[in-house]
PDB file of C-alpha atoms in Angstrom:
ATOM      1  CA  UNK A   1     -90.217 -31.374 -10.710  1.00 70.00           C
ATOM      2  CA  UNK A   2     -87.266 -31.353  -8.401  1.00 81.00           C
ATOM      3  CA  UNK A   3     -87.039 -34.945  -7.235  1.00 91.00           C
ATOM      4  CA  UNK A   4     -84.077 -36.190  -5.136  1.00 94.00           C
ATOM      5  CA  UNK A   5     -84.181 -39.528  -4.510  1.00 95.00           C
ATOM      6  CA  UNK A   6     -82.192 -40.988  -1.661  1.00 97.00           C
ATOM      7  CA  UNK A   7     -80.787 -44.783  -1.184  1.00 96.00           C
ATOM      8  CA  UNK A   8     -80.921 -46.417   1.108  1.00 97.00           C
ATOM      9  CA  UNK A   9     -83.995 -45.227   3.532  1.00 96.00           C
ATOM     10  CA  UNK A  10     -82.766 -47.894   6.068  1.00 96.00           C
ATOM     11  CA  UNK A  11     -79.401 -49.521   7.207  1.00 96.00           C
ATOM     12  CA  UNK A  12     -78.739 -51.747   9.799  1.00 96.00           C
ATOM     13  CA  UNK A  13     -75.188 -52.806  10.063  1.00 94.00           C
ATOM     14  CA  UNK A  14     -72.394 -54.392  12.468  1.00 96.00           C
ATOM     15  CA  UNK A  15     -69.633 -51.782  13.611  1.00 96.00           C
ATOM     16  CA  UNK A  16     -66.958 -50.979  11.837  1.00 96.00           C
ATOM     17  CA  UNK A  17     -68.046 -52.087   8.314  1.00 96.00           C
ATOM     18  CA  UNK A  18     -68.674 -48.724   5.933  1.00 96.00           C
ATOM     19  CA  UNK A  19     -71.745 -47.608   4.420  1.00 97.00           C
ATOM     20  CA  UNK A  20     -72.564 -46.054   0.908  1.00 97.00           C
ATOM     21  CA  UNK A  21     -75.392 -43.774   0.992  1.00 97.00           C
ATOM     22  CA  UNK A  22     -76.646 -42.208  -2.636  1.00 97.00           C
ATOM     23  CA  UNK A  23     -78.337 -39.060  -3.313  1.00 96.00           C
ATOM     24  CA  UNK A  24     -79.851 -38.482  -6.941  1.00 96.00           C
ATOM     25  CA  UNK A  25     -81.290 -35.773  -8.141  1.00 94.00           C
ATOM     26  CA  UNK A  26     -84.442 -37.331 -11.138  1.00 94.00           C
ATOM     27  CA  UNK A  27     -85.358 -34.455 -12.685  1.00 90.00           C
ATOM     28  CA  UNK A  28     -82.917 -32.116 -12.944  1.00 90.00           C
ATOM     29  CA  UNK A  29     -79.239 -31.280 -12.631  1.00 90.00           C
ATOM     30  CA  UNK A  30     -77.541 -30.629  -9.501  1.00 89.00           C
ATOM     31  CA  UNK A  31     -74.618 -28.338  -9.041  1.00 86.00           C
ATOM     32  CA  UNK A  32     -74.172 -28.452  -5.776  1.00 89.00           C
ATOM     33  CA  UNK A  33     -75.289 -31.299  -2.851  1.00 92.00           C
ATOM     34  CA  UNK A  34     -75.714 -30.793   0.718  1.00 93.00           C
ATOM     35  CA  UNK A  35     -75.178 -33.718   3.444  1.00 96.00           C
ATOM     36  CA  UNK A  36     -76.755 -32.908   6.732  1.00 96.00           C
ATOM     37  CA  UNK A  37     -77.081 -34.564   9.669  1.00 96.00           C
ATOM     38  CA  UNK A  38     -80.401 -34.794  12.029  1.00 94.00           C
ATOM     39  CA  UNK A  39     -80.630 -36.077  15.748  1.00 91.00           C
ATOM     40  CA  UNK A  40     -84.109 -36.834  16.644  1.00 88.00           C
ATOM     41  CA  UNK A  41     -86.360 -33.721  17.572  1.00 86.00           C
ATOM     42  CA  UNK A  42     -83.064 -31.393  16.667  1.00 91.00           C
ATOM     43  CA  UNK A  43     -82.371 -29.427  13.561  1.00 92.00           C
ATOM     44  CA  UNK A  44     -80.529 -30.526  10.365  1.00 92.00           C
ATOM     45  CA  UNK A  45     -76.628 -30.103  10.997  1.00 92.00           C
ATOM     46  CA  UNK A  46     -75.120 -29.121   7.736  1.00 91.00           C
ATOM     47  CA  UNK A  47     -72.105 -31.606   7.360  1.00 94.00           C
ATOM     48  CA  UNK A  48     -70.649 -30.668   3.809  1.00 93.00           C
ATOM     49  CA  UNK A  49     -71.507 -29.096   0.365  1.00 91.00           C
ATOM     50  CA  UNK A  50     -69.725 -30.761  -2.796  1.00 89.00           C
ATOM     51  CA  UNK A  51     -70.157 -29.197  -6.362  1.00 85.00           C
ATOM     52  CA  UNK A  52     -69.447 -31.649  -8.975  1.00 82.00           C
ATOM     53  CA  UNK A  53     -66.349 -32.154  -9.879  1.00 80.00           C
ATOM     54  CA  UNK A  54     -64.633 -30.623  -6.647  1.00 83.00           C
ATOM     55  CA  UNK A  55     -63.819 -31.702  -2.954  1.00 87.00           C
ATOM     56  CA  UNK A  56     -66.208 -31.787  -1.179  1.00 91.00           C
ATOM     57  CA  UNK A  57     -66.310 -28.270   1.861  1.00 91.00           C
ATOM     58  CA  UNK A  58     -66.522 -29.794   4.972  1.00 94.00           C
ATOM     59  CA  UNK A  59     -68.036 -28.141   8.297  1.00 92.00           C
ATOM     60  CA  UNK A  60     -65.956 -27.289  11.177  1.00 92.00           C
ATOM     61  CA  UNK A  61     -65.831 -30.268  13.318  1.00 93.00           C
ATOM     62  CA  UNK A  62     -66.460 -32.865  10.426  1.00 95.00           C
ATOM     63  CA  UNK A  63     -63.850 -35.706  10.000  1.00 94.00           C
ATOM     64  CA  UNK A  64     -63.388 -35.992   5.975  1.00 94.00           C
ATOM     65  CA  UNK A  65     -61.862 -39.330   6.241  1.00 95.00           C
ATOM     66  CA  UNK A  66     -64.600 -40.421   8.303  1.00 96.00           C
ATOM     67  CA  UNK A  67     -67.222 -39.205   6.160  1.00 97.00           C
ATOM     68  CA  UNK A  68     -66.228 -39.370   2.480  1.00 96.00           C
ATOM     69  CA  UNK A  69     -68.213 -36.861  -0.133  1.00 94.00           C
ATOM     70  CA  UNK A  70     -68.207 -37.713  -3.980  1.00 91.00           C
ATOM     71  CA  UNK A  71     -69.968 -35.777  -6.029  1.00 88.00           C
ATOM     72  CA  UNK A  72     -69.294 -37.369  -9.646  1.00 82.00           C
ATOM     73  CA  UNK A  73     -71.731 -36.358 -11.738  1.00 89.00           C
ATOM     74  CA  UNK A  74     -74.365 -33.827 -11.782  1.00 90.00           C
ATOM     75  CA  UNK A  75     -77.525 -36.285 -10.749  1.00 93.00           C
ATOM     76  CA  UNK A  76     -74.730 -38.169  -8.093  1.00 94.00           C
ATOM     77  CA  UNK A  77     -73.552 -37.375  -4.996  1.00 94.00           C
ATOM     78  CA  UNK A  78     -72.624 -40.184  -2.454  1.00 95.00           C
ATOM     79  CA  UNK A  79     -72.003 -40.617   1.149  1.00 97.00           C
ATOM     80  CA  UNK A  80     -69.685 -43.077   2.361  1.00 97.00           C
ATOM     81  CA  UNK A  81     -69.387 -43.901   6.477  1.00 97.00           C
ATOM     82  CA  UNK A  82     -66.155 -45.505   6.764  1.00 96.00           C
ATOM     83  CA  UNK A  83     -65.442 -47.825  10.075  1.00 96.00           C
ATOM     84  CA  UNK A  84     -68.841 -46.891  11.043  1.00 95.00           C
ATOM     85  CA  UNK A  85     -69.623 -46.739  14.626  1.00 95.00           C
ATOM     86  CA  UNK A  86     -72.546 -46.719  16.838  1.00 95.00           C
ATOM     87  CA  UNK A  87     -72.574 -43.450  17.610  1.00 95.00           C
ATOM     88  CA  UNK A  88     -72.692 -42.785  14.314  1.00 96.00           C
ATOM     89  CA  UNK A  89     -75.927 -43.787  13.716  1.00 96.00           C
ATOM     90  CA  UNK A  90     -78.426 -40.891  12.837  1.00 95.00           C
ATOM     91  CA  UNK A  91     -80.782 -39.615  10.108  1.00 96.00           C
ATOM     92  CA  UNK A  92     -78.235 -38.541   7.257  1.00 97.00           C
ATOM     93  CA  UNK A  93     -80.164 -36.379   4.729  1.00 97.00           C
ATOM     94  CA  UNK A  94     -78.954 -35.022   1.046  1.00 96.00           C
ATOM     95  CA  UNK A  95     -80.245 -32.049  -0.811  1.00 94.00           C
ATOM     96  CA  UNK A  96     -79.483 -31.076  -3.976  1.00 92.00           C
ATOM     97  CA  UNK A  97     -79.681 -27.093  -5.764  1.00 88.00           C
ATOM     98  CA  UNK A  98     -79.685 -26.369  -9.316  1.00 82.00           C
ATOM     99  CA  UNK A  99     -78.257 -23.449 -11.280  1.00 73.00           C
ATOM    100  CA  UNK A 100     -77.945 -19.935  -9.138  1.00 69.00           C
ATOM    101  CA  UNK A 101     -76.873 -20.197  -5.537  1.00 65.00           C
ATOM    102  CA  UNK A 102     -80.238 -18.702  -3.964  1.00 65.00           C
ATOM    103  CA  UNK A 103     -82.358 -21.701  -5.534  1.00 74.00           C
ATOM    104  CA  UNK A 104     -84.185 -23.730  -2.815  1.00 80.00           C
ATOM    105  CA  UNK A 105     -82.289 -26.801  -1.757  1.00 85.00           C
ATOM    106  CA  UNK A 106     -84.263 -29.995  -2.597  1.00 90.00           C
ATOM    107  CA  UNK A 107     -84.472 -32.762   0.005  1.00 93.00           C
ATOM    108  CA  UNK A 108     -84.129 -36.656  -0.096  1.00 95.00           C
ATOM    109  CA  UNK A 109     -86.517 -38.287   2.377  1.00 95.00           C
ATOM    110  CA  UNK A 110     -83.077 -39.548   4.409  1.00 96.00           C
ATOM    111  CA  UNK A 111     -81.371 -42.768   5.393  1.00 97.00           C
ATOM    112  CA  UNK A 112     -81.400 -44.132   8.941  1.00 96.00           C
ATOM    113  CA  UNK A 113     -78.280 -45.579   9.572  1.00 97.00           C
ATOM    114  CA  UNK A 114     -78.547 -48.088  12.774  1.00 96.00           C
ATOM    115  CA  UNK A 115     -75.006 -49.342  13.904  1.00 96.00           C
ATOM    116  CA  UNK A 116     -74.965 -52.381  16.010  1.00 94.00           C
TER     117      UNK A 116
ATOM    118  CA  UNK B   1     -74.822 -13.539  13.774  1.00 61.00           C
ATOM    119  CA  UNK B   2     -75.316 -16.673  11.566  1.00 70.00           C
ATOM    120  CA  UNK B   3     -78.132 -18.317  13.834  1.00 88.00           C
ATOM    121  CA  UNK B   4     -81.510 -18.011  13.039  1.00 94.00           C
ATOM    122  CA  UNK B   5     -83.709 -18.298  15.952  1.00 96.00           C
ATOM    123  CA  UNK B   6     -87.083 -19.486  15.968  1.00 97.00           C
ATOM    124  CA  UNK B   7     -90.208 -19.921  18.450  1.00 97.00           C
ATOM    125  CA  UNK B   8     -91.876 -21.633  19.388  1.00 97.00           C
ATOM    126  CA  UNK B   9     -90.156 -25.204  20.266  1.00 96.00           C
ATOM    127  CA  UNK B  10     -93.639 -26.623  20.173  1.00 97.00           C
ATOM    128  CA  UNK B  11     -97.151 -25.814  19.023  1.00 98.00           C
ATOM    129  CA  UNK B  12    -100.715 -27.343  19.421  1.00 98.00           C
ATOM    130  CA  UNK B  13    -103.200 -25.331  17.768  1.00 98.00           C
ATOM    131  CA  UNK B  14    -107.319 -26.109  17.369  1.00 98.00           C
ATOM    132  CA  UNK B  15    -108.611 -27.491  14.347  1.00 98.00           C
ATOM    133  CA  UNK B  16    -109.446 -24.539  12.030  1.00 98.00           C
ATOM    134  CA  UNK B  17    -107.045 -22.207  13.486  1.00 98.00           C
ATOM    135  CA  UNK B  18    -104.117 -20.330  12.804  1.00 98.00           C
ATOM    136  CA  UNK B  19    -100.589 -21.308  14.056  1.00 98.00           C
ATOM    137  CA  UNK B  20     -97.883 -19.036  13.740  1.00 98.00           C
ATOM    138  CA  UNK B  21     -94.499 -19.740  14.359  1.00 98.00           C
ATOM    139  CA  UNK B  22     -91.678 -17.016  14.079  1.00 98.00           C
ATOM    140  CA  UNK B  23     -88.149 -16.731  13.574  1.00 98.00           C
ATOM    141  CA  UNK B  24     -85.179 -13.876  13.695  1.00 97.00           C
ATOM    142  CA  UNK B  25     -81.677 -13.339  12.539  1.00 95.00           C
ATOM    143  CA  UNK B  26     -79.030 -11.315  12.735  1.00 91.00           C
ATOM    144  CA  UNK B  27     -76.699 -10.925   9.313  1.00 87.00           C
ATOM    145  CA  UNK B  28     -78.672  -8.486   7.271  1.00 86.00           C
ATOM    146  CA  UNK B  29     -76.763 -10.149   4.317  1.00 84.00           C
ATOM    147  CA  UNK B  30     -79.180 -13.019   3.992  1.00 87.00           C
ATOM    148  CA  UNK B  31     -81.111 -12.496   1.258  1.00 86.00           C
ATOM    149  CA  UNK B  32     -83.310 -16.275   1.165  1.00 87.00           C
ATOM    150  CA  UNK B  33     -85.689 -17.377   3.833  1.00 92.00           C
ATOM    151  CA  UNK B  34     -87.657 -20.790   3.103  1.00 92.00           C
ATOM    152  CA  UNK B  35     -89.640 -22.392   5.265  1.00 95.00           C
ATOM    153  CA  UNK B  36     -89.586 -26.416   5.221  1.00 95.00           C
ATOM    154  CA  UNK B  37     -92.076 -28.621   6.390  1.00 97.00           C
ATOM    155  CA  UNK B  38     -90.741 -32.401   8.009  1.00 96.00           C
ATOM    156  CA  UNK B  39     -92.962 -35.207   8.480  1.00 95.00           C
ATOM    157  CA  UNK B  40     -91.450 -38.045  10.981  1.00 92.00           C
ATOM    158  CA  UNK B  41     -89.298 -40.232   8.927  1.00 90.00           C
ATOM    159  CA  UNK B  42     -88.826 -38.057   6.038  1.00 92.00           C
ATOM    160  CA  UNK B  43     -86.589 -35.421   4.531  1.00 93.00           C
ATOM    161  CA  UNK B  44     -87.489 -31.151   4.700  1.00 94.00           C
ATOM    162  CA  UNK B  45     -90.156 -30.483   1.850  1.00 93.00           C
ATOM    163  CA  UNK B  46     -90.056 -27.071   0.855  1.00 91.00           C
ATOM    164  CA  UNK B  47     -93.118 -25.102   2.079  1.00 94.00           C
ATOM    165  CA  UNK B  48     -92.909 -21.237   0.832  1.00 94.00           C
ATOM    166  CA  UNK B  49     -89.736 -19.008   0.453  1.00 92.00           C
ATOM    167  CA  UNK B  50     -89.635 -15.331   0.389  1.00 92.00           C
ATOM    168  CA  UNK B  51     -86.969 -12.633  -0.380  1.00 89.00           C
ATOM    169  CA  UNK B  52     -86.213  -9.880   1.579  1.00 89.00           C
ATOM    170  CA  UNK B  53     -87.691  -7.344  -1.511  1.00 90.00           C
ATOM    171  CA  UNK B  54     -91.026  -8.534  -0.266  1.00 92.00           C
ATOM    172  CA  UNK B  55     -93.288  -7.792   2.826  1.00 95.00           C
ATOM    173  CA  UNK B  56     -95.624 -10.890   2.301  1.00 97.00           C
ATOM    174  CA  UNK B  57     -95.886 -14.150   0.534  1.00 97.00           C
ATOM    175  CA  UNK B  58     -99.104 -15.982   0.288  1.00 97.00           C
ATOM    176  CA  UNK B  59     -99.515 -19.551  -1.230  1.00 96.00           C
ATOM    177  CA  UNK B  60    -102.927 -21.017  -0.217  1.00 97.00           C
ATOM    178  CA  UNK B  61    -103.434 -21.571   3.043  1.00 97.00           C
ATOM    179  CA  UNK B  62     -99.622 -20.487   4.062  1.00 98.00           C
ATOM    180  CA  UNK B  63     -97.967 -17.089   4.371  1.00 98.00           C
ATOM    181  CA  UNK B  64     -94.916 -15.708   5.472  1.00 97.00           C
ATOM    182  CA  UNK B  65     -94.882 -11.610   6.827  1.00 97.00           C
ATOM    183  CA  UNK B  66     -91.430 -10.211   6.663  1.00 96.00           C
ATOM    184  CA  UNK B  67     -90.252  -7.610   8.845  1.00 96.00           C
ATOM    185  CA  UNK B  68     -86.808  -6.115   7.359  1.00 94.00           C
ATOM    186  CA  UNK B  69     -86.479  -3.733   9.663  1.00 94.00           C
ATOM    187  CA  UNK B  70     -86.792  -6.191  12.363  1.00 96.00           C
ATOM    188  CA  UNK B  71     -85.333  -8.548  10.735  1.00 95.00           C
ATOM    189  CA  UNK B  72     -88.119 -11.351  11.716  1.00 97.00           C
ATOM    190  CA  UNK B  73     -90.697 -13.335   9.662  1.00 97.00           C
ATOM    191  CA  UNK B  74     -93.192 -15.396  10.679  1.00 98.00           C
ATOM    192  CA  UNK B  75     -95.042 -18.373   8.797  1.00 98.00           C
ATOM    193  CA  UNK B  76     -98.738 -18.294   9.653  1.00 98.00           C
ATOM    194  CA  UNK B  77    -100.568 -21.290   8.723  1.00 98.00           C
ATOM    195  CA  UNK B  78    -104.799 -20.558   8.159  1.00 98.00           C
ATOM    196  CA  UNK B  79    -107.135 -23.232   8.756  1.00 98.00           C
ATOM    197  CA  UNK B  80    -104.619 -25.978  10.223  1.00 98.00           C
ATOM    198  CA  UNK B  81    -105.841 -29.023   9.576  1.00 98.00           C
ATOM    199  CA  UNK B  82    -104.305 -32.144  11.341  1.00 97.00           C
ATOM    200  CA  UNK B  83    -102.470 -32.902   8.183  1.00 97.00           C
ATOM    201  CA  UNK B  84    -100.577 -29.936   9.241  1.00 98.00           C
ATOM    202  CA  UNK B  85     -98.766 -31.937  12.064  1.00 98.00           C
ATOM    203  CA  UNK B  86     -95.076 -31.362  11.332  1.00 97.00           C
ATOM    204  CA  UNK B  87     -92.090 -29.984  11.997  1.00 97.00           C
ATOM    205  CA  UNK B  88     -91.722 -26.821  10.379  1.00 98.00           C
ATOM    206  CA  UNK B  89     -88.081 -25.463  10.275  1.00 97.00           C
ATOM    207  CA  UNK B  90     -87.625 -21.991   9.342  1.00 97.00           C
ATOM    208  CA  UNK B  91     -84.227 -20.884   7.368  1.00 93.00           C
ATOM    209  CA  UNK B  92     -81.986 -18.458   5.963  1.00 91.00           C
ATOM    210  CA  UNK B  93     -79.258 -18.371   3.017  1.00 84.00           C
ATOM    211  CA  UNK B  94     -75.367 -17.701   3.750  1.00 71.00           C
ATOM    212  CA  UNK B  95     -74.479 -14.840   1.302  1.00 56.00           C
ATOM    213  CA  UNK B  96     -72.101 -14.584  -0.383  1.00 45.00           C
ATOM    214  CA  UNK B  97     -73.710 -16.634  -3.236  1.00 44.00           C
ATOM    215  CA  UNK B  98     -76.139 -18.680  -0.678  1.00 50.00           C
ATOM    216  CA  UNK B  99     -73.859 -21.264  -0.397  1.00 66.00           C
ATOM    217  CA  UNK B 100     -75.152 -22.597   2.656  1.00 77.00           C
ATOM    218  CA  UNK B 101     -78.689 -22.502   4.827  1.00 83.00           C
ATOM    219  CA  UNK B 102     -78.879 -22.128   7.904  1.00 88.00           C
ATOM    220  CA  UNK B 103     -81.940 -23.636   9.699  1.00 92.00           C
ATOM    221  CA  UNK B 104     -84.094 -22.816  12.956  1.00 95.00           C
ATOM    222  CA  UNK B 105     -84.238 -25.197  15.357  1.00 95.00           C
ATOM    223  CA  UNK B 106     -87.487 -26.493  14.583  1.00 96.00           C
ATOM    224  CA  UNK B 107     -91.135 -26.122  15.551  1.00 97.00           C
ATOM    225  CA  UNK B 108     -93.151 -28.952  16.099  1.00 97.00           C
ATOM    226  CA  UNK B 109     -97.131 -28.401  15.463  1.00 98.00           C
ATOM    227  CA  UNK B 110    -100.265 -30.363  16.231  1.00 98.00           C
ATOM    228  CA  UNK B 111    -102.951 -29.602  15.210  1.00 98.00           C
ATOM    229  CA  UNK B 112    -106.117 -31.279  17.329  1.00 97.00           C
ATOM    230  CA  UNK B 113    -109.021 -32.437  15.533  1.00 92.00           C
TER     231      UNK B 113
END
C-alpha cells in the first residue's frame, strides 16, 4: 500500500508556456502533500505543503504565483509552473501523508521538467 | 538547529560489506527520523524509520542505532549488495505536529561487485 503516482515523469516544453504536474495518492487518502524540489546530486528542497481544502504553505523564498499548489481532493494535489522558464527546469517531486502528522511521507517517482 | 547533517557525501563499499552512513541534528524536538533510499531517476522510497523511544531498529539487512543523547543515528546496511547503489538521504520531522521533514544532504553508495 501507499502508492503515489506522479504525472507526468517527463516534460519538454518551449519557455514561457505553463506546466500541470499531478500527484495522486492510489491507495489511500492524503491529508497533506508535499512539493519538493531536487537539483541533481543535491537534496530534496521542500517547496510547499497543502492540506486539502486549504492554501497551500509556501517556503521562504518560493514565488506562489509562480508555482501554483491545489490540493482539491484528498487523492489530488497539482503543480502548476506558470511562464515557465529555463531555469526552472529541475526534478519536481510530490509526497503525500495520511492521517497523524508523524506518518512517513510517500514519494512519487518525480517529473523532469526540461524548458527550452 | 533545523539542519540535519549527514556523512558521508559519498560511499563505495566491497561487495558483502557493511556501509554505514551517519547523520546529526540539533532540535531535540524531532521526534521522526526515516531514512529514504533514491535510485537515479526516481522519487525517495522509504527505507526504515525509527523514533526517538528506541535505541535500534532492524528490518532485514538494514538498521538504524540511535544515540539520544548524542543526538546521532546511523543507518548501517549488512551485506551490501550492488543493488544497494543509491542515494540514501537521512531525515528528521519538524515538531510541532511533523509538519515538515527535513532531509540530509544525501549519501551516495556503491557498492563494487
Amino acid at each position: 500500500g501507499a502508492v503515489v503516482s506522479q504525472h507526468p515523469s517527463w516534460v519538454i516544453c518551449k519557455s514561457g508556456t505553463s506546466v500541470k504536474i499531478e500527484c495522486r495518492s492510489l491507495d489511500f487518502q492524503a491529508t497533506t502533500m508535499f512539493w519538493y524540489r531536487q537539483f541533481p546530486k543535491q537534496s530534496l528542497m521542500l517547496m510547499a505543503t497543502s492540506n486539502e481544502g486549504s492554501k497551500a504553505t509556501y517556503e521562504q523564498g518560493v514565488e506562489k504565483d509562480k508555482f501554483l499548489i491545489n490540493h482539491a481532493s484528498l487523492t489530488l494535489s497539482t503543480l502548476t509552473v506558470t511562464s515557465a522558464h529555463p531555469e526552472d527546469s529541475s526534478f519536481y517531486i510530490c509526497s503525500a501523508r495520511r492521517g497523524q502528522p508523524n506518518q512517513p511521507q510517500h514519494f512519487g517517482d518525480g517529473t523532469r521538467l526540461s524548458i527550452l | 538547529q533545523q539542519q540535519v547533517k549527514q556523512s558521508p557525501q559519498s560511499l563505495i563499499v566491497q561487495k558483502g560489506g557493511i556501509s554505514i552512513i551517519n547523520c546529526a541534528y540539533e532540535n531535540t524536538a524531532f521526534d521522526y527520523f526515516p531514512w529514504y533510499q533514491q535510485f537515479p531517476g526516481k522519487g525517495p522510497a522509504l527505507l526504515i524509520a525509527i523514533r526517538p523511544d528506541v535505541s535500534e531498529k532492524k528490518e532485514g539487512r538494514f538498521t538504524i542505532s540511535f544515540n539520544k543523547s548524542a543526538k546521532q543515528f546511523s543507518l548501517h546496511i549488512m551485506d551490501s549488495q550492488p543493488g544497494d547503489s543509491a542515494t540514501y538521504f537521512c531525515a528528521a520531522s519538524v515538531p510541532p505536529g511533523g509538519f515538515k521533514t527535513i532531509f540530509g544532504a544525501g549519501t551516495r553508495l556503491f557498492v563494487k561487485a
